[in-house]
Amino acid sequence: MIAGTLQWRKVTHHRASRDTKQNKDSNTSSAGGSHWSLLVVSVVDAVAFHYDSLLPANRDEAITTTRKLSKLLNQNLHFLDLPDSPQQENGSDCGVFVCVQMKHLLVRKLLVAHNKEKINMSMGGKHLDASQGRKEMLRIIEAFRREGEKRRSYVEGPSHLLPMTRTDSAKKIIKSEYKQ
């Protein structure tokens, strides 16, 4: 599944994360029976970088996804499994690891690189703290929630603006339709 497309400085990067059944060969089971890993594809460099926090749990799925993307893009992509990816200590942190790795790669590597500069995509030596990652994700969600509350719909009343919740908005629309 292609999670999104980012066009930046005439360079296109496709990011894909894949939620798949964990390989039966793996001796670590994950909560819910699925495991997330990160596949970062550089179309310009024709490389698919695979970050798996439970090596080699999603290796086969990442290779299959890379082949499918190669066919979709009509371009031969070189698959690169990164064995120095930070490893999780349990079977339930993979989603947090994917989010933290995406943020690190984007903010610390891809967005700060100059046009012609080669980027080291290794996560070697990078320690990921799942607990801190969860806290950061909650802070981001809370910030979006607060921003959403600030942007609530307002309707002009007889003498002032009245804040309307979505439920109030829906009720008002329904009432106005019945009056017509």
PDB file of N, CA and C in Angstrom, residues 45-79:
ATOM      1  N   ASP A  45      16.642   7.432  -7.075  1.00  0.00           N
ATOM      2  CA  ASP A  45      17.779   6.520  -6.922  1.00  0.00           C
ATOM      3  C   ASP A  45      17.429   5.067  -7.233  1.00  0.00           C
ATOM      4  N   ALA A  46      16.148   4.782  -7.477  1.00  0.00           N
ATOM      5  CA  ALA A  46      15.660   3.437  -7.780  1.00  0.00           C
ATOM      6  C   ALA A  46      16.024   2.437  -6.680  1.00  0.00           C
ATOM      7  N   VAL A  47      15.791   2.851  -5.419  1.00  0.00           N
ATOM      8  CA  VAL A  47      16.104   2.008  -4.263  1.00  0.00           C
ATOM      9  C   VAL A  47      14.918   1.987  -3.314  1.00  0.00           C
ATOM     10  N   ALA A  48      14.642   0.807  -2.766  1.00  0.00           N
ATOM     11  CA  ALA A  48      13.630   0.644  -1.727  1.00  0.00           C
ATOM     12  C   ALA A  48      14.351   0.248  -0.443  1.00  0.00           C
ATOM     13  N   PHE A  49      14.294   1.121   0.565  1.00  0.00           N
ATOM     14  CA  PHE A  49      14.950   0.876   1.847  1.00  0.00           C
ATOM     15  C   PHE A  49      13.930   0.271   2.807  1.00  0.00           C
ATOM     16  N   HIS A  50      14.258  -0.890   3.375  1.00  0.00           N
ATOM     17  CA  HIS A  50      13.333  -1.572   4.289  1.00  0.00           C
ATOM     18  C   HIS A  50      13.839  -1.506   5.723  1.00  0.00           C
ATOM     19  N   TYR A  51      12.990  -0.958   6.605  1.00  0.00           N
ATOM     20  CA  TYR A  51      13.283  -0.840   8.033  1.00  0.00           C
ATOM     21  C   TYR A  51      12.322  -1.750   8.779  1.00  0.00           C
ATOM     22  N   ASP A  52      12.854  -2.779   9.437  1.00  0.00           N
ATOM     23  CA  ASP A  52      12.021  -3.747  10.147  1.00  0.00           C
ATOM     24  C   ASP A  52      12.521  -3.868  11.582  1.00  0.00           C
ATOM     25  N   SER A  53      11.667  -3.556  12.534  1.00  0.00           N
ATOM     26  CA  SER A  53      12.051  -3.591  13.950  1.00  0.00           C
ATOM     27  C   SER A  53      11.969  -4.989  14.550  1.00  0.00           C
ATOM     28  N   LEU A  54      11.547  -5.973  13.753  1.00  0.00           N
ATOM     29  CA  LEU A  54      11.540  -7.385  14.168  1.00  0.00           C
ATOM     30  C   LEU A  54      12.137  -8.230  13.047  1.00  0.00           C
ATOM     31  N   LEU A  55      13.375  -7.930  12.705  1.00  0.00           N
ATOM     32  CA  LEU A  55      14.023  -8.657  11.606  1.00  0.00           C
ATOM     33  C   LEU A  55      13.927 -10.165  11.788  1.00  0.00           C
ATOM     34  N   PRO A  56      13.638 -10.909  10.769  1.00  0.00           N
ATOM     35  CA  PRO A  56      13.277 -10.569   9.386  1.00  0.00           C
ATOM     36  C   PRO A  56      11.779 -10.691   9.146  1.00  0.00           C
ATOM     37  N   ALA A  57      10.964 -10.299  10.092  1.00  0.00           N
ATOM     38  CA  ALA A  57       9.517 -10.555  10.066  1.00  0.00           C
ATOM     39  C   ALA A  57       8.824 -10.192   8.755  1.00  0.00           C
ATOM     40  N   ASN A  58       9.076  -9.012   8.206  1.00  0.00           N
ATOM     41  CA  ASN A  58       8.359  -8.576   7.002  1.00  0.00           C
ATOM     42  C   ASN A  58       9.229  -8.531   5.758  1.00  0.00           C
ATOM     43  N   ARG A  59      10.368  -9.193   5.796  1.00  0.00           N
ATOM     44  CA  ARG A  59      11.283  -9.146   4.651  1.00  0.00           C
ATOM     45  C   ARG A  59      10.612  -9.608   3.358  1.00  0.00           C
ATOM     46  N   ASP A  60       9.957 -10.764   3.399  1.00  0.00           N
ATOM     47  CA  ASP A  60       9.312 -11.290   2.186  1.00  0.00           C
ATOM     48  C   ASP A  60       8.220 -10.348   1.678  1.00  0.00           C
ATOM     49  N   GLU A  61       7.421  -9.796   2.606  1.00  0.00           N
ATOM     50  CA  GLU A  61       6.355  -8.873   2.209  1.00  0.00           C
ATOM     51  C   GLU A  61       6.941  -7.596   1.609  1.00  0.00           C
ATOM     52  N   ALA A  62       8.063  -7.118   2.176  1.00  0.00           N
ATOM     53  CA  ALA A  62       8.703  -5.907   1.652  1.00  0.00           C
ATOM     54  C   ALA A  62       9.269  -6.146   0.256  1.00  0.00           C
ATOM     55  N   ILE A  63       9.838  -7.320   0.039  1.00  0.00           N
ATOM     56  CA  ILE A  63      10.352  -7.666  -1.299  1.00  0.00           C
ATOM     57  C   ILE A  63       9.200  -7.715  -2.298  1.00  0.00           C
ATOM     58  N   THR A  64       8.097  -8.340  -1.901  1.00  0.00           N
ATOM     59  CA  THR A  64       6.917  -8.425  -2.775  1.00  0.00           C
ATOM     60  C   THR A  64       6.383  -7.031  -3.087  1.00  0.00           C
ATOM     61  N   THR A  65       6.302  -6.179  -2.078  1.00  0.00           N
ATOM     62  CA  THR A  65       5.823  -4.810  -2.284  1.00  0.00           C
ATOM     63  C   THR A  65       6.754  -4.040  -3.209  1.00  0.00           C
ATOM     64  N   THR A  66       8.053  -4.225  -3.052  1.00  0.00           N
ATOM     65  CA  THR A  66       9.031  -3.561  -3.918  1.00  0.00           C
ATOM     66  C   THR A  66       8.843  -4.009  -5.368  1.00  0.00           C
ATOM     67  N   ARG A  67       8.625  -5.294  -5.581  1.00  0.00           N
ATOM     68  CA  ARG A  67       8.388  -5.797  -6.948  1.00  0.00           C
ATOM     69  C   ARG A  67       7.129  -5.180  -7.550  1.00  0.00           C
ATOM     70  N   LYS A  68       6.072  -5.097  -6.729  1.00  0.00           N
ATOM     71  CA  LYS A  68       4.813  -4.511  -7.213  1.00  0.00           C
ATOM     72  C   LYS A  68       4.990  -3.029  -7.538  1.00  0.00           C
ATOM     73  N   LEU A  69       5.738  -2.308  -6.687  1.00  0.00           N
ATOM     74  CA  LEU A  69       5.998  -0.895  -6.969  1.00  0.00           C
ATOM     75  C   LEU A  69       6.849  -0.739  -8.221  1.00  0.00           C
ATOM     76  N   SER A  70       7.809  -1.632  -8.413  1.00  0.00           N
ATOM     77  CA  SER A  70       8.639  -1.597  -9.629  1.00  0.00           C
ATOM     78  C   SER A  70       7.768  -1.706 -10.867  1.00  0.00           C
ATOM     79  N   LYS A  71       6.825  -2.621 -10.814  1.00  0.00           N
ATOM     80  CA  LYS A  71       5.918  -2.827 -11.945  1.00  0.00           C
ATOM     81  C   LYS A  71       5.017  -1.597 -12.138  1.00  0.00           C
ATOM     82  N   LEU A  72       4.487  -1.075 -11.035  1.00  0.00           N
ATOM     83  CA  LEU A  72       3.611   0.087 -11.087  1.00  0.00           C
ATOM     84  C   LEU A  72       4.338   1.312 -11.633  1.00  0.00           C
ATOM     85  N   LEU A  73       5.576   1.504 -11.204  1.00  0.00           N
ATOM     86  CA  LEU A  73       6.369   2.661 -11.625  1.00  0.00           C
ATOM     87  C   LEU A  73       7.096   2.436 -12.946  1.00  0.00           C
ATOM     88  N   ASN A  74       7.050   1.200 -13.441  1.00  0.00           N
ATOM     89  CA  ASN A  74       7.771   0.827 -14.657  1.00  0.00           C
ATOM     90  C   ASN A  74       9.258   1.161 -14.524  1.00  0.00           C
ATOM     91  N   GLN A  75       9.800   0.775 -13.364  1.00  0.00           N
ATOM     92  CA  GLN A  75      11.193   1.067 -13.050  1.00  0.00           C
ATOM     93  C   GLN A  75      11.718  -0.053 -12.146  1.00  0.00           C
ATOM     94  N   ASN A  76      12.890  -0.555 -12.438  1.00  0.00           N
ATOM     95  CA  ASN A  76      13.491  -1.607 -11.630  1.00  0.00           C
ATOM     96  C   ASN A  76      14.032  -1.000 -10.335  1.00  0.00           C
ATOM     97  N   LEU A  77      13.461  -1.387  -9.196  1.00  0.00           N
ATOM     98  CA  LEU A  77      13.896  -0.884  -7.896  1.00  0.00           C
ATOM     99  C   LEU A  77      14.801  -1.902  -7.217  1.00  0.00           C
ATOM    100  N   HIS A  78      15.888  -1.436  -6.655  1.00  0.00           N
ATOM    101  CA  HIS A  78      16.807  -2.285  -5.903  1.00  0.00           C
ATOM    102  C   HIS A  78      16.322  -2.345  -4.456  1.00  0.00           C
ATOM    103  N   PHE A  79      16.078  -3.549  -3.939  1.00  0.00           N
ATOM    104  CA  PHE A  79      15.617  -3.734  -2.557  1.00  0.00           C
ATOM    105  C   PHE A  79      16.813  -3.762  -1.620  1.00  0.00           C
TER     106      PHE A  79
END
